[in-house]
Coordinates of N, CA, C and O in Angstrom, one line a residue:
D1 N 1.0 -1.1 -0.2 CA -0.2 0.1 -0.3 C 0.9 1.4 -0.2 O 1.6 1.5 0.7
M2 N 0.7 2.2 -0.8 CA 1.3 3.6 -1.2 C 1.0 4.5 -0.2 O 1.6 5.6 -0.1
K3 N -0.3 4.4 0.5 CA -0.8 5.7 1.1 C -0.7 6.6 1.3 O -0.3 7.7 1.4
M4 N -1.4 6.5 -0.2 CA -1.4 8.0 -1.1 C -2.8 8.1 -1.8 O -3.3 7.0 -2.2
D5 N -2.9 9.4 -1.5 CA -4.7 9.4 -2.4 C -4.0 9.6 -4.1 O -3.3 10.1 -4.2
L6 N -5.0 8.8 -4.7 CA -4.8 9.2 -6.0 C -6.5 9.7 -6.7 O -7.4 9.4 -6.2
Y7 N -6.0 10.3 -7.6 CA -7.3 11.3 -8.6 C -7.3 10.9 -10.0 O -6.1 10.9 -10.6
L8 N -8.4 10.1 -10.4 CA -8.2 9.9 -11.9 C -9.6 10.8 -12.6 O -10.1 11.3 -11.8
R9 N -9.1 11.6 -13.4 CA -9.7 12.5 -14.3 C -10.4 11.9 -15.3 O -10.4 11.0 -15.9
V10 N -11.6 11.8 -15.6 CA -12.6 11.4 -16.5 C -12.4 11.8 -17.7 O -12.4 11.2 -19.0
A11 N -11.9 13.2 -17.7 CA -12.0 14.0 -19.0 C -11.3 15.4 -18.5 O -11.4 15.9 -17.4
P12 N -10.5 15.8 -19.5 CA -10.0 17.2 -19.6 C -9.9 18.3 -20.0 O -10.1 19.3 -19.8
E13 N -11.6 18.2 -20.3 CA -12.1 19.2 -21.1 C -12.6 20.2 -20.0 O -12.3 21.2 -20.6
L14 N -13.1 20.3 -19.2 CA -13.1 21.4 -18.1 C -12.2 22.3 -18.0 O -11.9 23.3 -17.8
Y15 N -10.9 21.5 -17.9 CA -9.8 22.3 -17.0 C -9.1 22.9 -18.3 O -8.8 24.1 -18.2
L16 N -9.1 22.1 -19.7 CA -8.5 23.0 -20.9 C -9.7 24.4 -21.4 O -9.3 25.2 -21.7
K17 N -11.2 24.0 -20.6 CA -11.8 25.3 -21.0 C -11.6 26.1 -20.4 O -11.8 27.5 -20.6
Q18 N -11.1 26.1 -19.3 CA -11.0 27.1 -18.0 C -9.5 27.7 -18.5 O -9.4 29.3 -18.3
L19 N -8.6 27.4 -19.4 CA -7.6 27.6 -20.0 C -7.5 28.9 -20.6 O -7.5 29.8 -20.7
V20 N -8.8 28.4 -21.8 CA -9.3 29.5 -23.1 C -10.0 30.4 -22.0 O -9.9 31.3 -22.6
I21 N -10.8 30.3 -21.2 CA -11.8 31.0 -20.6 C -10.8 31.9 -19.6 O -10.8 33.8 -19.8
G22 N -9.3 31.8 -19.3 CA -8.8 32.4 -18.5 C -7.5 33.1 -19.8 O -6.9 33.9 -19.0
G23 N -7.7 32.9 -20.7 CA -7.0 34.2 -21.9 C -6.2 33.0 -22.3 O -5.4 34.1 -23.8
L24 N -5.9 32.1 -22.5 CA -5.0 31.1 -23.6 C -5.9 30.8 -25.0 O -7.1 30.4 -24.7
D25 N -5.1 31.4 -26.1 CA -6.3 30.9 -27.3 C -6.3 29.7 -27.7 O -7.2 29.8 -28.5
R26 N -5.6 28.6 -27.4 CA -5.2 27.4 -28.1 C -4.7 26.7 -27.0 O -3.7 26.9 -26.2
V27 N -5.4 25.8 -26.8 CA -4.8 24.7 -25.4 C -5.2 22.8 -26.2 O -5.8 23.2 -26.6
F28 N -4.2 21.9 -25.8 CA -4.3 21.1 -26.5 C -4.0 19.8 -25.0 O -3.5 21.2 -24.2
E29 N -4.2 19.0 -24.8 CA -3.9 17.5 -23.9 C -3.7 16.6 -24.8 O -5.1 16.3 -24.9
I30 N -2.5 15.7 -24.9 CA -2.7 14.5 -24.8 C -2.4 13.8 -23.6 O -1.4 14.1 -23.1
G31 N -3.4 12.9 -22.9 CA -3.4 12.2 -21.9 C -4.1 11.0 -21.7 O -4.9 10.5 -22.5
R32 N -3.8 10.4 -20.8 CA -4.7 9.2 -20.4 C -6.1 9.5 -19.6 O -6.2 10.3 -18.9
N33 N -7.6 8.8 -19.8 CA -8.5 8.8 -19.8 C -9.2 7.8 -18.8 O -8.5 6.7 -19.3
F34 N -9.7 7.7 -18.0 CA -10.4 6.2 -17.2 C -11.5 6.5 -16.9 O -12.0 8.0 -16.7
R35 N -12.1 5.7 -17.4 CA -13.8 5.9 -17.2 C -14.3 4.5 -16.4 O -13.7 3.7 -16.5
N36 N -15.4 4.7 -15.6 CA -15.7 3.7 -15.1 C -16.8 3.1 -15.1 O -18.5 3.3 -15.2
E37 N -16.5 2.2 -16.5 CA -17.5 1.9 -17.3 C -17.3 0.5 -17.5 O -15.9 -0.1 -17.5
G38 N -18.0 -0.4 -18.4 CA -17.4 -2.0 -18.5 C -16.2 -2.3 -19.5 O -16.1 -1.5 -20.0
L39 N -15.7 -3.4 -19.4 CA -14.6 -3.8 -20.4 C -15.1 -4.9 -20.9 O -15.5 -6.0 -20.6
D40 N -14.9 -5.1 -22.6 CA -15.1 -6.0 -23.5 C -14.2 -6.2 -24.4 O -13.6 -5.4 -24.5
P41 N -14.3 -7.3 -25.4 CA -13.0 -6.8 -26.2 C -13.1 -5.8 -27.3 O -12.1 -5.6 -27.9
T42 N -14.4 -5.1 -27.5 CA -14.4 -4.0 -28.2 C -14.1 -2.8 -27.6 O -14.1 -1.5 -28.1
H43 N -14.2 -2.6 -26.1 CA -14.0 -1.2 -25.6 C -13.3 -1.2 -24.2 O -13.5 -2.1 -23.6
N44 N -12.4 -0.7 -24.0 CA -11.3 -0.4 -22.8 C -11.6 0.7 -22.3 O -11.9 2.2 -22.6
P45 N -12.5 0.9 -20.9 CA -12.3 2.5 -20.3 C -11.3 2.7 -19.8 O -11.4 4.1 -19.6
E46 N -9.9 2.6 -20.3 CA -8.8 3.2 -20.2 C -8.3 3.8 -21.4 O -8.0 2.9 -21.7
F47 N -8.1 5.0 -22.0 CA -7.6 5.2 -23.6 C -6.9 6.3 -23.1 O -6.5 7.1 -22.2
T48 N -6.3 6.7 -24.1 CA -5.6 8.1 -24.4 C -6.6 8.7 -25.8 O -6.7 8.5 -26.6
S49 N -6.3 10.3 -24.9 CA -7.2 11.6 -26.1 C -6.3 12.3 -26.3 O -5.5 13.0 -25.5
C50 N -6.6 13.0 -27.5 CA -6.3 14.1 -27.5 C -7.3 15.1 -27.8 O -8.2 14.9 -28.7
E51 N -7.7 16.3 -26.7 CA -8.4 17.0 -27.3 C -8.0 18.5 -26.7 O -7.0 19.1 -26.5
F52 N -8.6 19.5 -27.7 CA -7.8 20.7 -28.0 C -8.9 21.9 -28.6 O -9.8 21.4 -28.4
Y53 N -8.7 22.6 -27.8 CA -9.8 24.0 -28.2 C -9.1 25.4 -28.5 O -7.7 25.8 -27.9
Q54 N -9.7 25.8 -29.3 CA -9.5 27.2 -29.6 C -10.3 28.5 -29.7 O -11.5 28.2 -30.2
A55 N -9.7 29.4 -28.6 CA -10.7 30.7 -28.9 C -11.2 31.2 -30.4 O -10.7 30.9 -31.2
Y56 N -12.6 31.6 -30.6 CA -12.8 32.0 -31.7 C -12.9 31.4 -33.0 O -13.1 31.5 -34.0
A57 N -12.9 30.0 -32.8 CA -12.8 29.0 -33.7 C -13.8 28.6 -34.0 O -14.9 28.3 -33.2
D58 N -14.6 27.9 -35.4 CA -16.0 27.3 -35.3 C -15.5 25.8 -36.1 O -14.5 25.5 -35.9
Y59 N -16.7 25.3 -36.1 CA -16.3 23.9 -36.7 C -15.9 23.7 -37.8 O -14.8 22.7 -38.0
N60 N -15.7 24.8 -39.0 CA -14.8 24.3 -40.1 C -13.3 24.6 -39.3 O -12.3 23.8 -39.9
D61 N -12.9 25.4 -38.7 CA -11.6 25.6 -38.1 C -11.3 24.2 -37.4 O -10.1 23.6 -37.7
L62 N -12.2 23.7 -36.5 CA -12.4 22.3 -35.6 C -11.6 21.0 -36.4 O -11.3 20.3 -36.6
M63 N -12.6 21.1 -37.6 CA -12.2 20.2 -38.9 C -10.7 20.0 -39.5 O -10.3 19.0 -40.0
E64 N -10.4 21.2 -39.7 CA -9.1 21.7 -40.7 C -8.2 21.2 -39.4 O -7.4 20.2 -40.0
T65 N -8.0 21.1 -38.5 CA -7.0 20.8 -37.2 C -7.0 19.5 -37.3 O -6.0 18.8 -37.2
T66 N -8.0 19.1 -37.1 CA -8.3 17.5 -37.2 C -7.7 16.7 -38.6 O -6.9 15.6 -37.9
E67 N -8.2 17.2 -39.5 CA -7.8 16.6 -40.6 C -5.6 16.9 -40.6 O -5.4 15.8 -40.9
V68 N -5.4 18.1 -40.2 CA -3.9 18.1 -40.7 C -2.7 17.4 -39.5 O -2.4 16.6 -40.0
L69 N -3.9 17.1 -37.8 CA -3.4 16.2 -37.2 C -3.6 15.0 -37.5 O -2.6 14.3 -37.2
L70 N -4.5 14.6 -37.8 CA -4.7 12.7 -38.3 C -3.9 12.8 -39.5 O -3.1 11.4 -39.4
S71 N -4.1 13.3 -40.6 CA -3.3 12.9 -41.8 C -1.7 12.9 -41.8 O -1.3 12.2 -42.0
G72 N -1.3 14.0 -40.9 CA 0.1 14.4 -40.7 C 0.6 13.2 -39.5 O 1.6 12.2 -40.1
M73 N -0.1 12.5 -38.8 CA 0.2 11.6 -37.5 C 0.1 10.4 -38.4 O 1.3 9.6 -38.1
V74 N -0.6 10.1 -39.7 CA -0.4 8.9 -40.5 C 0.5 8.4 -41.0 O 1.3 7.6 -41.1
Y75 N 0.9 10.0 -41.9 CA 1.7 10.0 -42.4 C 3.5 9.7 -42.3 O 3.8 8.8 -42.5
N76 N 3.4 10.9 -41.0 CA 4.9 10.3 -40.3 C 5.2 9.4 -39.3 O 6.4 8.6 -39.5
I77 N 4.0 8.2 -39.1 CA 4.2 7.3 -38.2 C 4.5 6.1 -39.8 O 5.3 5.1 -39.3
T78 N 3.6 6.0 -40.7 CA 4.0 4.9 -41.9 C 4.2 5.7 -43.2 O 4.2 4.5 -43.7
G79 N 4.9 6.8 -43.6 CA 5.4 7.1 -44.8 C 4.2 7.1 -45.6 O 4.6 7.2 -46.7
T80 N 3.1 6.8 -45.6 CA 2.1 7.0 -46.1 C 0.3 7.5 -45.6 O 0.6 7.1 -44.5
Y81 N -0.6 7.6 -46.4 CA -2.0 8.5 -46.2 C -2.6 7.0 -46.1 O -3.6 7.2 -45.5
R82 N -2.3 5.4 -46.9 CA -3.3 4.9 -46.9 C -2.7 3.6 -46.2 O -1.2 3.1 -46.1
I83 N -3.6 3.1 -45.2 CA -2.9 2.3 -44.0 C -4.3 1.2 -44.3 O -5.5 1.2 -44.2
P84 N -3.6 0.1 -44.0 CA -4.4 -0.8 -43.8 C -5.3 -1.3 -42.5 O -4.7 -0.8 -41.5
Y85 N -6.3 -1.8 -42.5 CA -7.0 -1.9 -41.1 C -7.9 -3.4 -41.2 O -8.5 -3.5 -42.6
Q86 N -7.7 -3.9 -40.4 CA -8.5 -5.4 -40.0 C -9.5 -5.3 -39.2 O -9.8 -4.6 -38.2
T87 N -11.0 -5.6 -40.1 CA -11.8 -5.4 -38.9 C -12.3 -6.6 -38.3 O -11.5 -7.8 -38.5
Q88 N -13.4 -6.5 -37.4 CA -13.7 -7.8 -36.3 C -13.7 -8.8 -37.3 O -13.8 -10.2 -36.8
E89 N -14.2 -8.8 -38.1 CA -14.6 -9.7 -39.0 C -13.5 -10.4 -39.7 O -13.7 -11.5 -40.3
G90 N -12.2 -10.3 -39.8 CA -11.1 -10.6 -40.4 C -10.8 -9.6 -41.8 O -9.7 -10.2 -41.8
K91 N -11.9 -9.5 -42.5 CA -11.3 -8.5 -43.7 C -10.5 -7.4 -43.7 O -10.7 -6.4 -42.4
V92 N -9.6 -7.4 -44.4 CA -8.5 -6.1 -43.9 C -9.0 -5.1 -45.5 O -9.2 -5.4 -46.5
V93 N -9.5 -3.9 -44.9 CA -9.7 -2.7 -45.5 C -8.7 -1.4 -45.8 O -7.8 -1.7 -44.9
T94 N -8.6 -0.9 -46.6 CA -7.6 0.2 -46.5 C -8.2 1.5 -45.9 O -9.7 1.8 -46.8
V95 N -7.7 2.6 -45.2 CA -8.6 3.1 -44.8 C -7.6 4.4 -45.5 O -6.2 4.6 -44.9
D96 N -8.0 5.6 -46.0 CA -7.2 6.6 -46.6 C -7.4 7.9 -46.1 O -8.4 8.1 -45.8
F97 N -5.8 8.1 -45.4 CA -6.0 9.7 -44.6 C -5.7 10.8 -45.2 O -5.4 11.6 -44.9
T98 N -5.7 10.7 -46.9 CA -4.9 11.8 -47.7 C -6.1 12.9 -47.4 O -7.1 12.9 -47.9
P99 N -5.3 13.9 -47.4 CA -6.2 15.5 -47.4 C -6.4 16.1 -48.9 O -5.4 15.6 -49.4
P100 N -7.3 16.7 -48.8 CA -8.5 17.2 -48.1 C -9.7 16.0 -47.3 O -9.6 15.2 -48.6
F101 N -10.2 15.9 -46.5 CA -11.2 14.6 -46.1 C -12.6 15.3 -46.7 O -12.6 16.2 -46.7
R102 N -13.0 14.5 -47.5 CA -14.5 14.5 -47.4 C -15.4 15.2 -47.0 O -15.2 14.7 -45.4
R103 N -16.0 16.3 -46.8 CA -16.7 16.9 -46.0 C -18.3 16.2 -46.7 O -18.7 16.8 -47.4
I104 N -19.0 16.1 -45.6 CA -20.4 15.5 -45.8 C -21.5 16.0 -44.9 O -21.5 16.0 -43.9
P105 N -22.4 16.6 -45.4 CA -23.4 17.6 -44.7 C -24.6 16.8 -44.6 O -24.9 15.6 -45.4
M106 N -25.0 16.5 -42.7 CA -25.1 15.6 -42.2 C -26.8 15.3 -42.9 O -27.0 14.4 -42.9
I107 N -27.8 16.6 -42.3 CA -29.0 16.3 -42.8 C -29.1 15.8 -44.6 O -29.9 14.8 -44.2
P108 N -28.5 16.5 -45.5 CA -28.9 16.2 -46.7 C -28.0 14.6 -47.2 O -29.1 13.9 -47.8
S109 N -27.4 14.3 -46.6 CA -26.6 13.1 -46.4 C -27.8 11.7 -45.8 O -28.6 10.7 -46.5
L110 N -28.4 12.1 -44.7 CA -29.6 11.5 -44.1 C -30.5 11.5 -44.8 O -31.2 10.2 -45.1
E111 N -30.9 12.2 -45.7 CA -31.9 12.4 -46.6 C -32.1 11.5 -47.9 O -32.7 10.6 -48.5
S112 N -30.7 11.7 -48.3 CA -30.4 11.0 -49.6 C -30.3 9.1 -49.3 O -30.7 8.4 -50.0
F113 N -29.8 8.7 -48.2 CA -30.1 7.6 -47.5 C -30.8 7.1 -47.4 O -31.3 5.7 -47.6
T114 N -32.1 7.6 -46.6 CA -33.2 7.4 -46.5 C -34.3 7.6 -47.2 O -35.2 6.5 -47.2
G115 N -34.0 8.0 -48.1 CA -35.2 8.6 -49.2 C -36.6 9.6 -48.3 O -37.4 9.6 -49.4
V116 N -36.5 10.5 -47.3 CA -36.9 10.8 -46.6 C -36.7 12.4 -46.6 O -35.7 12.9 -46.3
K117 N -37.4 13.0 -46.8 CA -37.2 14.7 -46.9 C -37.0 14.6 -44.8 O -38.7 14.8 -44.4
F118 N -36.3 15.2 -44.1 CA -36.6 15.8 -42.9 C -37.3 17.3 -42.7 O -37.2 17.9 -43.3
P119 N -37.5 16.6 -41.3 CA -38.5 17.9 -40.7 C -37.6 19.1 -40.6 O -36.4 19.1 -40.4
T120 N -37.9 20.6 -41.3 CA -36.7 22.0 -40.6 C -37.3 22.7 -39.3 O -36.2 22.9 -38.7
D121 N -38.3 22.5 -38.8 CA -39.0 22.9 -37.4 C -38.6 22.1 -36.9 O -39.5 21.3 -35.8
W122 N -37.4 21.9 -36.2 CA -36.8 20.6 -35.0 C -37.9 21.0 -33.6 O -37.6 20.0 -33.0
D123 N -38.2 22.1 -33.3 CA -39.0 22.4 -31.9 C -40.0 21.6 -31.8 O -41.0 21.7 -31.1
S124 N -40.9 21.1 -33.3 CA -42.4 20.9 -33.3 C -42.4 19.8 -32.9 O -41.6 18.9 -33.0
D125 N -43.8 19.3 -32.4 CA -44.3 18.0 -32.0 C -44.5 17.2 -33.5 O -44.1 16.0 -33.6
N126 N -44.4 17.6 -34.6 CA -44.6 17.3 -35.5 C -43.2 16.9 -36.3 O -43.1 15.4 -36.6
A127 N -42.1 17.5 -35.9 CA -40.8 16.9 -36.1 C -40.7 15.8 -35.5 O -39.7 14.7 -36.0
R128 N -40.4 16.0 -34.1 CA -40.4 14.5 -32.8 C -41.1 13.3 -33.5 O -40.4 12.5 -33.6
I129 N -42.5 13.5 -34.2 CA -43.1 12.5 -34.0 C -42.6 11.4 -35.5 O -42.8 10.4 -35.5
E130 N -42.1 12.6 -35.9 CA -41.8 12.4 -37.4 C -40.0 11.2 -37.3 O -40.1 10.2 -37.9
M131 N -39.4 11.9 -37.0 CA -38.1 11.2 -36.0 C -38.5 9.9 -35.4 O -37.7 9.0 -35.9
E132 N -39.0 10.0 -34.6 CA -39.8 8.5 -34.0 C -40.2 7.3 -34.9 O -39.7 6.1 -35.0
R133 N -41.0 7.9 -36.4 CA -41.2 7.1 -37.0 C -40.5 6.9 -37.8 O -39.5 5.3 -38.4
L134 N -39.3 7.4 -38.1 CA -38.1 7.2 -38.7 C -37.2 5.7 -38.3 O -36.4 5.2 -38.4
C135 N -37.1 6.4 -36.9 CA -36.0 5.6 -35.7 C -36.5 4.2 -36.1 O -35.5 3.3 -36.1
R136 N -38.0 4.2 -35.7 CA -38.6 2.9 -36.1 C -38.1 1.9 -36.9 O -37.9 0.7 -37.1
R137 N -38.3 2.4 -38.2 CA -38.3 2.3 -39.5 C -37.3 1.7 -39.8 O -36.9 0.8 -40.7
F138 N -36.0 2.5 -39.1 CA -34.6 1.9 -39.5 C -34.1 1.4 -38.3 O -32.9 1.1 -38.6
N139 N -35.3 0.8 -37.4 CA -34.5 0.2 -36.4 C -33.0 0.5 -35.6 O -32.5 0.0 -35.3
I140 N -33.2 2.1 -34.9 CA -32.4 2.9 -34.4 C -32.9 3.3 -33.3 O -33.9 3.6 -32.8
S141 N -32.2 2.6 -32.2 CA -32.8 2.9 -30.8 C -31.9 4.4 -30.2 O -30.9 5.1 -30.6
C142 N -32.8 4.7 -29.2 CA -32.4 6.6 -28.6 C -32.8 6.5 -27.3 O -34.1 6.0 -26.9
G143 N -32.0 6.8 -26.4 CA -32.7 7.0 -25.4 C -33.3 8.0 -24.9 O -33.1 9.0 -26.0
E144 N -33.6 8.6 -24.0 CA -34.3 9.9 -23.5 C -33.2 10.7 -23.0 O -32.1 10.3 -23.1
P145 N -33.3 11.8 -23.5 CA -34.9 12.9 -23.8 C -34.9 12.7 -25.1 O -34.1 12.8 -26.1
R146 N -36.1 11.9 -25.6 CA -36.6 12.0 -27.0 C -37.1 13.1 -27.8 O -38.2 13.0 -28.5
T147 N -35.9 13.9 -28.2 CA -36.2 15.1 -28.6 C -36.4 14.8 -30.0 O -35.1 13.8 -30.7
A148 N -37.2 15.6 -30.9 CA -36.2 15.6 -32.6 C -35.0 15.5 -33.2 O -34.3 15.0 -33.6
A149 N -34.2 16.5 -32.5 CA -33.0 17.0 -32.7 C -32.0 15.7 -32.1 O -31.4 15.3 -32.6
R150 N -32.3 15.4 -30.9 CA -31.7 14.1 -30.8 C -31.9 12.8 -31.3 O -31.2 12.1 -31.8
L151 N -33.3 12.5 -31.7 CA -33.4 10.9 -32.5 C -33.1 11.7 -34.0 O -32.9 10.3 -34.7

């Protein structure tokens, strides 16, 4: 027994956001995270993550930063942007990290896949009812709260 208190963080998010609020324009951390949840062959509650925050950045800035980070890391480690990946079924597929990554708009892509026009007034009861119907149709489970936007 080391006779010392140890504290595990669930996520660095709050600490990093406090630094941004305190005046640092950009912050990041690569570190270990520990979650109090189950373990199985496909899920490890202990993992390494990279979280970053940037003042005044929008989602386009974050997508670009993520793209540069991922593609650069893959290329510097392997010497190529295209790497083999073995699925759980044993099939080997090639994952291509060549920038620029394809940007896929969520709602139009879902509409194209489902063949259904999605509601535009997400606050309406009709939107929630329609999304409930679509979830049942495509066998998609969703926990509470079952709002239209969440569904």
